[in-house]
């Protein structure tokens, strides 16, 4: 079975540009969450989507947006990139939204560098 | 707000020696607790989780953790480490506020196993 796949694996962008990151969850998983991991820090929650609806948003500015498609894949968009947006962006998929009887599987991440 | 503290940013240990990685959490409500491992250039992999029941939880790769409610701790242990255990380890707590299901991660502990 394929795990969670994220694309691209690496990306370099210039300040002020826009970026789109993609995530394909494990087949059958309906929940996708996005996390930002800055170097030397633990991952921080950005968004959760379940059944194509936003179910939660972390403390990130409106420059960050996301969506989930009918096939449950997801995109994370970041506008007006800042140097501080440089990070590893992780996607996690799970069967359900909760923590009981389900496990979050993480992709390898997209390493975004803003110069 | 819930938080997770990993007291040690780096832990060097010789191969075949025991190791303990410390994790403390703060929460006024019952929580679920998790340990994840991140190998270089990889996503996060679940080592073990505590949801309820026995306070001693066994995970993959010979790791175990003990939930201590009175001390609000969830320390990770392994009796004999291998070179291949060299990685970053993250403790996380569940957060279900505002209808959002997310993980709150600590800042991580880098375990370096020495030959």
JSON list of C-alpha atoms in Angstrom, two decimals:
[
{"chain": "A", "resi": 1, "resn": "UNK", "atom": "CA", "xyz": [0.00, 0.00, 0.00]},
{"chain": "A", "resi": 2, "resn": "UNK", "atom": "CA", "xyz": [1.25, 3.45, -0.84]},
{"chain": "A", "resi": 3, "resn": "UNK", "atom": "CA", "xyz": [1.76, 5.71, 2.13]},
{"chain": "A", "resi": 4, "resn": "UNK", "atom": "CA", "xyz": [1.08, 9.41, 2.27]},
{"chain": "A", "resi": 5, "resn": "UNK", "atom": "CA", "xyz": [2.71, 11.08, -0.71]},
{"chain": "A", "resi": 6, "resn": "UNK", "atom": "CA", "xyz": [3.69, 14.71, -0.88]},
{"chain": "A", "resi": 7, "resn": "UNK", "atom": "CA", "xyz": [4.94, 16.75, -3.80]},
{"chain": "A", "resi": 8, "resn": "UNK", "atom": "CA", "xyz": [7.26, 18.33, -4.51]},
{"chain": "A", "resi": 9, "resn": "UNK", "atom": "CA", "xyz": [9.89, 17.08, -2.08]},
{"chain": "A", "resi": 10, "resn": "UNK", "atom": "CA", "xyz": [11.94, 20.25, -2.27]},
{"chain": "A", "resi": 11, "resn": "UNK", "atom": "CA", "xyz": [11.10, 23.74, -3.41]},
{"chain": "A", "resi": 12, "resn": "UNK", "atom": "CA", "xyz": [12.91, 27.07, -3.54]},
{"chain": "A", "resi": 13, "resn": "UNK", "atom": "CA", "xyz": [10.87, 30.25, -3.84]},
{"chain": "A", "resi": 14, "resn": "UNK", "atom": "CA", "xyz": [11.56, 33.97, -3.68]},
{"chain": "A", "resi": 15, "resn": "UNK", "atom": "CA", "xyz": [10.01, 36.29, -1.11]},
{"chain": "A", "resi": 16, "resn": "UNK", "atom": "CA", "xyz": [6.60, 37.51, -2.20]},
{"chain": "A", "resi": 17, "resn": "UNK", "atom": "CA", "xyz": [5.89, 34.52, -4.42]},
{"chain": "A", "resi": 18, "resn": "UNK", "atom": "CA", "xyz": [3.10, 32.02, -3.98]},
{"chain": "A", "resi": 19, "resn": "UNK", "atom": "CA", "xyz": [3.47, 28.26, -3.50]},
{"chain": "A", "resi": 20, "resn": "UNK", "atom": "CA", "xyz": [1.20, 25.22, -3.69]},
{"chain": "A", "resi": 21, "resn": "UNK", "atom": "CA", "xyz": [2.03, 21.99, -1.89]},
{"chain": "A", "resi": 22, "resn": "UNK", "atom": "CA", "xyz": [0.22, 18.75, -2.60]},
{"chain": "A", "resi": 23, "resn": "UNK", "atom": "CA", "xyz": [-0.69, 15.73, -0.53]},
{"chain": "A", "resi": 24, "resn": "UNK", "atom": "CA", "xyz": [-2.25, 12.39, -1.43]},
{"chain": "A", "resi": 25, "resn": "UNK", "atom": "CA", "xyz": [-3.55, 10.52, 1.61]},
{"chain": "A", "resi": 26, "resn": "UNK", "atom": "CA", "xyz": [-3.56, 6.79, 2.11]},
{"chain": "A", "resi": 27, "resn": "UNK", "atom": "CA", "xyz": [-6.39, 5.16, 0.19]},
{"chain": "A", "resi": 28, "resn": "UNK", "atom": "CA", "xyz": [-9.57, 5.23, 2.26]},
{"chain": "A", "resi": 29, "resn": "UNK", "atom": "CA", "xyz": [-8.39, 7.98, 4.58]},
{"chain": "A", "resi": 30, "resn": "UNK", "atom": "CA", "xyz": [-10.76, 10.93, 4.74]},
{"chain": "A", "resi": 31, "resn": "UNK", "atom": "CA", "xyz": [-8.88, 13.25, 7.06]},
{"chain": "A", "resi": 32, "resn": "UNK", "atom": "CA", "xyz": [-5.85, 15.31, 6.03]},
{"chain": "A", "resi": 33, "resn": "UNK", "atom": "CA", "xyz": [-3.92, 17.62, 8.32]},
{"chain": "A", "resi": 34, "resn": "UNK", "atom": "CA", "xyz": [-1.07, 19.98, 7.55]},
{"chain": "A", "resi": 35, "resn": "UNK", "atom": "CA", "xyz": [1.81, 20.82, 9.88]},
{"chain": "A", "resi": 36, "resn": "UNK", "atom": "CA", "xyz": [4.72, 23.24, 9.59]},
{"chain": "A", "resi": 37, "resn": "UNK", "atom": "CA", "xyz": [8.06, 22.17, 11.05]},
{"chain": "A", "resi": 38, "resn": "UNK", "atom": "CA", "xyz": [10.62, 24.94, 11.31]},
{"chain": "A", "resi": 39, "resn": "UNK", "atom": "CA", "xyz": [14.22, 23.79, 11.72]},
{"chain": "A", "resi": 40, "resn": "UNK", "atom": "CA", "xyz": [14.89, 22.82, 15.32]},
{"chain": "A", "resi": 41, "resn": "UNK", "atom": "CA", "xyz": [11.22, 22.88, 16.32]},
{"chain": "A", "resi": 42, "resn": "UNK", "atom": "CA", "xyz": [8.40, 20.42, 16.59]},
{"chain": "A", "resi": 43, "resn": "UNK", "atom": "CA", "xyz": [5.63, 20.38, 13.98]},
{"chain": "A", "resi": 44, "resn": "UNK", "atom": "CA", "xyz": [2.91, 23.02, 14.38]},
{"chain": "A", "resi": 45, "resn": "UNK", "atom": "CA", "xyz": [-0.68, 22.46, 13.30]},
{"chain": "A", "resi": 46, "resn": "UNK", "atom": "CA", "xyz": [-1.89, 24.50, 10.33]},
{"chain": "A", "resi": 47, "resn": "UNK", "atom": "CA", "xyz": [-5.13, 22.92, 9.06]},
{"chain": "A", "resi": 48, "resn": "UNK", "atom": "CA", "xyz": [-7.32, 19.86, 9.31]},
{"chain": "A", "resi": 49, "resn": "UNK", "atom": "CA", "xyz": [-9.71, 18.83, 6.56]},
{"chain": "A", "resi": 50, "resn": "UNK", "atom": "CA", "xyz": [-12.26, 16.06, 6.86]},
{"chain": "A", "resi": 51, "resn": "UNK", "atom": "CA", "xyz": [-14.77, 15.06, 4.23]},
{"chain": "A", "resi": 52, "resn": "UNK", "atom": "CA", "xyz": [-13.66, 18.04, 2.13]},
{"chain": "A", "resi": 53, "resn": "UNK", "atom": "CA", "xyz": [-14.49, 20.60, 4.81]},
{"chain": "A", "resi": 54, "resn": "UNK", "atom": "CA", "xyz": [-12.12, 22.62, 6.95]},
{"chain": "A", "resi": 55, "resn": "UNK", "atom": "CA", "xyz": [-12.46, 21.31, 10.49]},
{"chain": "A", "resi": 56, "resn": "UNK", "atom": "CA", "xyz": [-9.72, 23.26, 12.19]},
{"chain": "A", "resi": 57, "resn": "UNK", "atom": "CA", "xyz": [-7.16, 25.98, 11.69]},
{"chain": "A", "resi": 58, "resn": "UNK", "atom": "CA", "xyz": [-4.04, 26.74, 13.67]},
{"chain": "A", "resi": 59, "resn": "UNK", "atom": "CA", "xyz": [-2.55, 30.10, 14.52]},
{"chain": "A", "resi": 60, "resn": "UNK", "atom": "CA", "xyz": [-1.35, 30.99, 11.02]},
{"chain": "A", "resi": 61, "resn": "UNK", "atom": "CA", "xyz": [-2.04, 34.13, 8.98]},
{"chain": "A", "resi": 62, "resn": "UNK", "atom": "CA", "xyz": [-4.59, 34.29, 6.18]},
{"chain": "A", "resi": 63, "resn": "UNK", "atom": "CA", "xyz": [-1.75, 33.92, 3.67]},
{"chain": "A", "resi": 64, "resn": "UNK", "atom": "CA", "xyz": [-2.10, 30.21, 4.40]},
{"chain": "A", "resi": 65, "resn": "UNK", "atom": "CA", "xyz": [-5.05, 28.41, 2.84]},
{"chain": "A", "resi": 66, "resn": "UNK", "atom": "CA", "xyz": [-5.89, 24.85, 1.92]},
{"chain": "A", "resi": 67, "resn": "UNK", "atom": "CA", "xyz": [-8.54, 22.69, 0.37]},
{"chain": "A", "resi": 68, "resn": "UNK", "atom": "CA", "xyz": [-9.47, 19.05, 0.05]},
{"chain": "A", "resi": 69, "resn": "UNK", "atom": "CA", "xyz": [-10.69, 17.52, -3.16]},
{"chain": "A", "resi": 70, "resn": "UNK", "atom": "CA", "xyz": [-13.40, 14.87, -3.78]},
{"chain": "A", "resi": 71, "resn": "UNK", "atom": "CA", "xyz": [-10.69, 12.18, -3.91]},
{"chain": "A", "resi": 72, "resn": "UNK", "atom": "CA", "xyz": [-9.51, 13.41, -0.46]},
{"chain": "A", "resi": 73, "resn": "UNK", "atom": "CA", "xyz": [-6.19, 14.74, -1.74]},
{"chain": "A", "resi": 74, "resn": "UNK", "atom": "CA", "xyz": [-5.28, 18.15, -0.47]},
{"chain": "A", "resi": 75, "resn": "UNK", "atom": "CA", "xyz": [-3.39, 21.29, -1.37]},
{"chain": "A", "resi": 76, "resn": "UNK", "atom": "CA", "xyz": [-1.78, 23.84, 0.90]},
{"chain": "A", "resi": 77, "resn": "UNK", "atom": "CA", "xyz": [-1.29, 27.32, -0.55]},
{"chain": "A", "resi": 78, "resn": "UNK", "atom": "CA", "xyz": [0.89, 30.03, 0.87]},
{"chain": "A", "resi": 79, "resn": "UNK", "atom": "CA", "xyz": [0.78, 33.53, -0.61]},
{"chain": "A", "resi": 80, "resn": "UNK", "atom": "CA", "xyz": [3.23, 36.42, -0.28]},
{"chain": "A", "resi": 81, "resn": "UNK", "atom": "CA", "xyz": [6.01, 34.18, 1.00]},
{"chain": "A", "resi": 82, "resn": "UNK", "atom": "CA", "xyz": [8.24, 35.41, 3.80]},
{"chain": "A", "resi": 83, "resn": "UNK", "atom": "CA", "xyz": [11.67, 34.15, 4.78]},
{"chain": "A", "resi": 84, "resn": "UNK", "atom": "CA", "xyz": [10.08, 32.79, 7.95]},
{"chain": "A", "resi": 85, "resn": "UNK", "atom": "CA", "xyz": [7.91, 30.45, 5.89]},
{"chain": "A", "resi": 86, "resn": "UNK", "atom": "CA", "xyz": [10.98, 28.33, 5.19]},
{"chain": "A", "resi": 87, "resn": "UNK", "atom": "CA", "xyz": [10.19, 24.99, 6.78]},
{"chain": "A", "resi": 88, "resn": "UNK", "atom": "CA", "xyz": [9.33, 21.34, 6.27]},
{"chain": "A", "resi": 89, "resn": "UNK", "atom": "CA", "xyz": [5.61, 21.05, 5.55]},
{"chain": "A", "resi": 90, "resn": "UNK", "atom": "CA", "xyz": [4.13, 17.76, 6.66]},
{"chain": "A", "resi": 91, "resn": "UNK", "atom": "CA", "xyz": [0.87, 16.20, 5.62]},
{"chain": "A", "resi": 92, "resn": "UNK", "atom": "CA", "xyz": [-0.82, 13.61, 7.82]},
{"chain": "A", "resi": 93, "resn": "UNK", "atom": "CA", "xyz": [-3.72, 11.39, 6.84]},
{"chain": "A", "resi": 94, "resn": "UNK", "atom": "CA", "xyz": [-6.01, 9.32, 9.00]},
{"chain": "A", "resi": 95, "resn": "UNK", "atom": "CA", "xyz": [-9.23, 7.37, 8.64]},
{"chain": "A", "resi": 96, "resn": "UNK", "atom": "CA", "xyz": [-11.12, 9.67, 10.93]},
{"chain": "A", "resi": 97, "resn": "UNK", "atom": "CA", "xyz": [-10.74, 13.02, 12.63]},
{"chain": "A", "resi": 98, "resn": "UNK", "atom": "CA", "xyz": [-10.18, 11.76, 16.14]},
{"chain": "A", "resi": 99, "resn": "UNK", "atom": "CA", "xyz": [-7.49, 9.87, 17.99]},
{"chain": "A", "resi": 100, "resn": "UNK", "atom": "CA", "xyz": [-9.26, 6.68, 19.04]},
{"chain": "A", "resi": 101, "resn": "UNK", "atom": "CA", "xyz": [-9.17, 3.68, 16.70]},
{"chain": "A", "resi": 102, "resn": "UNK", "atom": "CA", "xyz": [-7.21, 5.64, 14.15]},
{"chain": "A", "resi": 103, "resn": "UNK", "atom": "CA", "xyz": [-3.61, 6.64, 13.55]},
{"chain": "A", "resi": 104, "resn": "UNK", "atom": "CA", "xyz": [-2.12, 9.61, 11.77]},
{"chain": "A", "resi": 105, "resn": "UNK", "atom": "CA", "xyz": [0.34, 8.67, 9.06]},
{"chain": "A", "resi": 106, "resn": "UNK", "atom": "CA", "xyz": [2.76, 11.36, 8.00]},
{"chain": "A", "resi": 107, "resn": "UNK", "atom": "CA", "xyz": [4.28, 11.93, 4.59]},
{"chain": "A", "resi": 108, "resn": "UNK", "atom": "CA", "xyz": [7.96, 12.70, 4.07]},
{"chain": "A", "resi": 109, "resn": "UNK", "atom": "CA", "xyz": [7.20, 16.36, 3.76]},
{"chain": "A", "resi": 110, "resn": "UNK", "atom": "CA", "xyz": [7.97, 19.19, 1.37]},
{"chain": "A", "resi": 111, "resn": "UNK", "atom": "CA", "xyz": [11.06, 21.21, 2.22]},
{"chain": "A", "resi": 112, "resn": "UNK", "atom": "CA", "xyz": [10.30, 24.84, 1.31]},
{"chain": "A", "resi": 113, "resn": "UNK", "atom": "CA", "xyz": [13.14, 27.34, 1.20]},
{"chain": "A", "resi": 114, "resn": "UNK", "atom": "CA", "xyz": [12.30, 31.01, 0.73]},
{"chain": "A", "resi": 115, "resn": "UNK", "atom": "CA", "xyz": [15.17, 33.22, -0.42]},
{"chain": "B", "resi": 1, "resn": "UNK", "atom": "CA", "xyz": [-3.57, 25.85, 26.42]},
{"chain": "B", "resi": 2, "resn": "UNK", "atom": "CA", "xyz": [-1.93, 22.49, 26.32]},
{"chain": "B", "resi": 3, "resn": "UNK", "atom": "CA", "xyz": [1.81, 22.22, 25.96]},
{"chain": "B", "resi": 4, "resn": "UNK", "atom": "CA", "xyz": [4.55, 19.62, 25.81]},
{"chain": "B", "resi": 5, "resn": "UNK", "atom": "CA", "xyz": [8.04, 20.00, 27.20]},
{"chain": "B", "resi": 6, "resn": "UNK", "atom": "CA", "xyz": [10.93, 17.84, 26.15]},
{"chain": "B", "resi": 7, "resn": "UNK", "atom": "CA", "xyz": [13.62, 18.66, 28.60]},
{"chain": "B", "resi": 8, "resn": "UNK", "atom": "CA", "xyz": [16.60, 17.40, 26.62]},
{"chain": "B", "resi": 9, "resn": "UNK", "atom": "CA", "xyz": [17.36, 18.76, 23.18]},
{"chain": "B", "resi": 10, "resn": "UNK", "atom": "CA", "xyz": [20.15, 16.22, 22.60]},
{"chain": "B", "resi": 11, "resn": "UNK", "atom": "CA", "xyz": [20.93, 12.89, 24.22]},
{"chain": "B", "resi": 12, "resn": "UNK", "atom": "CA", "xyz": [24.17, 11.08, 23.33]},
{"chain": "B", "resi": 13, "resn": "UNK", "atom": "CA", "xyz": [24.36, 7.44, 24.41]},
{"chain": "B", "resi": 14, "resn": "UNK", "atom": "CA", "xyz": [26.63, 4.53, 23.62]},
{"chain": "B", "resi": 15, "resn": "UNK", "atom": "CA", "xyz": [25.36, 1.57, 21.66]},
{"chain": "B", "resi": 16, "resn": "UNK", "atom": "CA", "xyz": [23.71, -1.16, 23.80]},
{"chain": "B", "resi": 17, "resn": "UNK", "atom": "CA", "xyz": [23.25, 1.28, 26.71]},
{"chain": "B", "resi": 18, "resn": "UNK", "atom": "CA", "xyz": [19.78, 2.13, 28.04]},
{"chain": "B", "resi": 19, "resn": "UNK", "atom": "CA", "xyz": [18.18, 5.48, 27.27]},
{"chain": "B", "resi": 20, "resn": "UNK", "atom": "CA", "xyz": [15.34, 7.59, 28.61]},
{"chain": "B", "resi": 21, "resn": "UNK", "atom": "CA", "xyz": [13.89, 10.56, 26.75]},
{"chain": "B", "resi": 22, "resn": "UNK", "atom": "CA", "xyz": [11.85, 12.81, 28.96]},
{"chain": "B", "resi": 23, "resn": "UNK", "atom": "CA", "xyz": [8.49, 14.38, 28.19]},
{"chain": "B", "resi": 24, "resn": "UNK", "atom": "CA", "xyz": [6.19, 16.42, 30.40]},
{"chain": "B", "resi": 25, "resn": "UNK", "atom": "CA", "xyz": [2.83, 17.80, 29.39]},
{"chain": "B", "resi": 26, "resn": "UNK", "atom": "CA", "xyz": [0.46, 20.35, 30.84]},
{"chain": "B", "resi": 27, "resn": "UNK", "atom": "CA", "xyz": [-3.24, 19.81, 30.52]},
{"chain": "B", "resi": 28, "resn": "UNK", "atom": "CA", "xyz": [-6.27, 20.29, 32.70]},
{"chain": "B", "resi": 29, "resn": "UNK", "atom": "CA", "xyz": [-8.23, 17.63, 30.84]},
{"chain": "B", "resi": 30, "resn": "UNK", "atom": "CA", "xyz": [-7.59, 14.00, 30.06]},
{"chain": "B", "resi": 31, "resn": "UNK", "atom": "CA", "xyz": [-5.31, 13.59, 27.08]},
{"chain": "B", "resi": 32, "resn": "UNK", "atom": "CA", "xyz": [-3.85, 11.04, 24.78]},
{"chain": "B", "resi": 33, "resn": "UNK", "atom": "CA", "xyz": [-0.08, 10.90, 24.49]},
{"chain": "B", "resi": 34, "resn": "UNK", "atom": "CA", "xyz": [2.18, 9.91, 21.63]},
{"chain": "B", "resi": 35, "resn": "UNK", "atom": "CA", "xyz": [5.81, 9.43, 20.73]},
{"chain": "B", "resi": 36, "resn": "UNK", "atom": "CA", "xyz": [6.92, 9.88, 17.13]},
{"chain": "B", "resi": 37, "resn": "UNK", "atom": "CA", "xyz": [10.33, 9.29, 15.56]},
{"chain": "B", "resi": 38, "resn": "UNK", "atom": "CA", "xyz": [11.76, 11.23, 12.63]},
{"chain": "B", "resi": 39, "resn": "UNK", "atom": "CA", "xyz": [14.73, 9.85, 10.73]},
{"chain": "B", "resi": 40, "resn": "UNK", "atom": "CA", "xyz": [16.79, 12.26, 8.59]},
{"chain": "B", "resi": 41, "resn": "UNK", "atom": "CA", "xyz": [14.85, 13.55, 5.59]},
{"chain": "B", "resi": 42, "resn": "UNK", "atom": "CA", "xyz": [11.79, 11.57, 6.59]},
{"chain": "B", "resi": 43, "resn": "UNK", "atom": "CA", "xyz": [8.33, 12.25, 7.94]},
{"chain": "B", "resi": 44, "resn": "UNK", "atom": "CA", "xyz": [7.12, 11.20, 11.37]},
{"chain": "B", "resi": 45, "resn": "UNK", "atom": "CA", "xyz": [6.54, 7.58, 12.34]},
{"chain": "B", "resi": 46, "resn": "UNK", "atom": "CA", "xyz": [4.43, 6.59, 15.33]},
{"chain": "B", "resi": 47, "resn": "UNK", "atom": "CA", "xyz": [6.41, 4.70, 17.98]},
{"chain": "B", "resi": 48, "resn": "UNK", "atom": "CA", "xyz": [3.67, 4.27, 20.56]},
{"chain": "B", "resi": 49, "resn": "UNK", "atom": "CA", "xyz": [0.61, 5.88, 22.07]},
{"chain": "B", "resi": 50, "resn": "UNK", "atom": "CA", "xyz": [-1.26, 6.02, 25.35]},
{"chain": "B", "resi": 51, "resn": "UNK", "atom": "CA", "xyz": [-5.03, 6.26, 25.10]},
{"chain": "B", "resi": 52, "resn": "UNK", "atom": "CA", "xyz": [-6.19, 4.56, 28.31]},
{"chain": "B", "resi": 53, "resn": "UNK", "atom": "CA", "xyz": [-5.65, 1.48, 30.41]},
{"chain": "B", "resi": 54, "resn": "UNK", "atom": "CA", "xyz": [-2.21, 0.22, 31.41]},
{"chain": "B", "resi": 55, "resn": "UNK", "atom": "CA", "xyz": [0.19, 3.05, 32.08]},
{"chain": "B", "resi": 56, "resn": "UNK", "atom": "CA", "xyz": [3.09, 1.11, 30.57]},
{"chain": "B", "resi": 57, "resn": "UNK", "atom": "CA", "xyz": [2.87, 1.22, 26.82]},
{"chain": "B", "resi": 58, "resn": "UNK", "atom": "CA", "xyz": [4.99, -0.87, 24.50]},
{"chain": "B", "resi": 59, "resn": "UNK", "atom": "CA", "xyz": [5.78, 0.29, 21.00]},
{"chain": "B", "resi": 60, "resn": "UNK", "atom": "CA", "xyz": [7.78, -0.64, 17.96]},
{"chain": "B", "resi": 61, "resn": "UNK", "atom": "CA", "xyz": [11.54, -1.19, 17.82]},
{"chain": "B", "resi": 62, "resn": "UNK", "atom": "CA", "xyz": [11.74, -2.16, 21.51]},
{"chain": "B", "resi": 63, "resn": "UNK", "atom": "CA", "xyz": [10.62, 1.21, 22.86]},
{"chain": "B", "resi": 64, "resn": "UNK", "atom": "CA", "xyz": [8.24, 1.64, 25.78]},
{"chain": "B", "resi": 65, "resn": "UNK", "atom": "CA", "xyz": [6.83, 4.59, 27.69]},
{"chain": "B", "resi": 66, "resn": "UNK", "atom": "CA", "xyz": [5.16, 5.07, 31.04]},
{"chain": "B", "resi": 67, "resn": "UNK", "atom": "CA", "xyz": [2.25, 7.41, 31.60]},
{"chain": "B", "resi": 68, "resn": "UNK", "atom": "CA", "xyz": [2.41, 9.11, 34.99]},
{"chain": "B", "resi": 69, "resn": "UNK", "atom": "CA", "xyz": [-0.64, 11.24, 35.62]},
{"chain": "B", "resi": 70, "resn": "UNK", "atom": "CA", "xyz": [0.50, 12.67, 38.95]},
{"chain": "B", "resi": 71, "resn": "UNK", "atom": "CA", "xyz": [3.77, 13.87, 37.45]},
{"chain": "B", "resi": 72, "resn": "UNK", "atom": "CA", "xyz": [2.20, 14.68, 34.06]},
{"chain": "B", "resi": 73, "resn": "UNK", "atom": "CA", "xyz": [5.00, 12.79, 32.36]},
{"chain": "B", "resi": 74, "resn": "UNK", "atom": "CA", "xyz": [5.30, 10.31, 29.52]},
{"chain": "B", "resi": 75, "resn": "UNK", "atom": "CA", "xyz": [8.96, 9.32, 29.35]},
{"chain": "B", "resi": 76, "resn": "UNK", "atom": "CA", "xyz": [10.25, 7.09, 26.56]},
{"chain": "B", "resi": 77, "resn": "UNK", "atom": "CA", "xyz": [12.70, 4.28, 27.33]},
{"chain": "B", "resi": 78, "resn": "UNK", "atom": "CA", "xyz": [14.69, 1.61, 25.59]},
{"chain": "B", "resi": 79, "resn": "UNK", "atom": "CA", "xyz": [16.84, -0.89, 27.50]},
{"chain": "B", "resi": 80, "resn": "UNK", "atom": "CA", "xyz": [19.49, -1.25, 24.79]},
{"chain": "B", "resi": 81, "resn": "UNK", "atom": "CA", "xyz": [19.89, 1.15, 21.88]},
{"chain": "B", "resi": 82, "resn": "UNK", "atom": "CA", "xyz": [21.29, 0.51, 18.43]},
{"chain": "B", "resi": 83, "resn": "UNK", "atom": "CA", "xyz": [23.08, 2.79, 16.00]},
{"chain": "B", "resi": 84, "resn": "UNK", "atom": "CA", "xyz": [19.93, 2.72, 13.88]},
{"chain": "B", "resi": 85, "resn": "UNK", "atom": "CA", "xyz": [17.98, 4.44, 16.69]},
{"chain": "B", "resi": 86, "resn": "UNK", "atom": "CA", "xyz": [19.80, 7.68, 15.93]},
{"chain": "B", "resi": 87, "resn": "UNK", "atom": "CA", "xyz": [16.97, 10.07, 15.07]},
{"chain": "B", "resi": 88, "resn": "UNK", "atom": "CA", "xyz": [14.80, 12.91, 16.36]},
{"chain": "B", "resi": 89, "resn": "UNK", "atom": "CA", "xyz": [12.07, 11.92, 18.80]},
{"chain": "B", "resi": 90, "resn": "UNK", "atom": "CA", "xyz": [8.92, 13.97, 19.36]},
{"chain": "B", "resi": 91, "resn": "UNK", "atom": "CA", "xyz": [6.46, 13.71, 22.19]},
{"chain": "B", "resi": 92, "resn": "UNK", "atom": "CA", "xyz": [2.93, 14.88, 21.39]},
{"chain": "B", "resi": 93, "resn": "UNK", "atom": "CA", "xyz": [-0.35, 15.38, 23.19]},
{"chain": "B", "resi": 94, "resn": "UNK", "atom": "CA", "xyz": [-3.82, 15.32, 21.71]},
{"chain": "B", "resi": 95, "resn": "UNK", "atom": "CA", "xyz": [-5.84, 18.50, 21.58]},
{"chain": "B", "resi": 96, "resn": "UNK", "atom": "CA", "xyz": [-9.56, 18.51, 20.95]},
{"chain": "B", "resi": 97, "resn": "UNK", "atom": "CA", "xyz": [-10.39, 22.15, 21.56]},
{"chain": "B", "resi": 98, "resn": "UNK", "atom": "CA", "xyz": [-12.95, 23.94, 19.41]},
{"chain": "B", "resi": 99, "resn": "UNK", "atom": "CA", "xyz": [-13.88, 20.78, 17.58]},
{"chain": "B", "resi": 100, "resn": "UNK", "atom": "CA", "xyz": [-10.42, 20.48, 16.06]},
{"chain": "B", "resi": 101, "resn": "UNK", "atom": "CA", "xyz": [-8.41, 17.33, 16.47]},
{"chain": "B", "resi": 102, "resn": "UNK", "atom": "CA", "xyz": [-4.71, 18.12, 16.40]},
{"chain": "B", "resi": 103, "resn": "UNK", "atom": "CA", "xyz": [-1.40, 17.15, 17.93]},
{"chain": "B", "resi": 104, "resn": "UNK", "atom": "CA", "xyz": [0.66, 19.49, 20.08]},
{"chain": "B", "resi": 105, "resn": "UNK", "atom": "CA", "xyz": [4.30, 18.53, 19.65]},
{"chain": "B", "resi": 106, "resn": "UNK", "atom": "CA", "xyz": [7.31, 19.15, 21.82]},
{"chain": "B", "resi": 107, "resn": "UNK", "atom": "CA", "xyz": [10.49, 20.63, 20.39]},
{"chain": "B", "resi": 108, "resn": "UNK", "atom": "CA", "xyz": [12.08, 17.22, 19.97]},
{"chain": "B", "resi": 109, "resn": "UNK", "atom": "CA", "xyz": [15.03, 15.30, 21.40]},
{"chain": "B", "resi": 110, "resn": "UNK", "atom": "CA", "xyz": [17.89, 14.33, 19.11]},
{"chain": "B", "resi": 111, "resn": "UNK", "atom": "CA", "xyz": [19.12, 10.88, 20.10]},
{"chain": "B", "resi": 112, "resn": "UNK", "atom": "CA", "xyz": [22.64, 10.15, 18.94]},
{"chain": "B", "resi": 113, "resn": "UNK", "atom": "CA", "xyz": [23.84, 6.60, 19.44]},
{"chain": "B", "resi": 114, "resn": "UNK", "atom": "CA", "xyz": [27.62, 6.29, 19.55]},
{"chain": "B", "resi": 115, "resn": "UNK", "atom": "CA", "xyz": [29.61, 3.21, 18.56]}
]
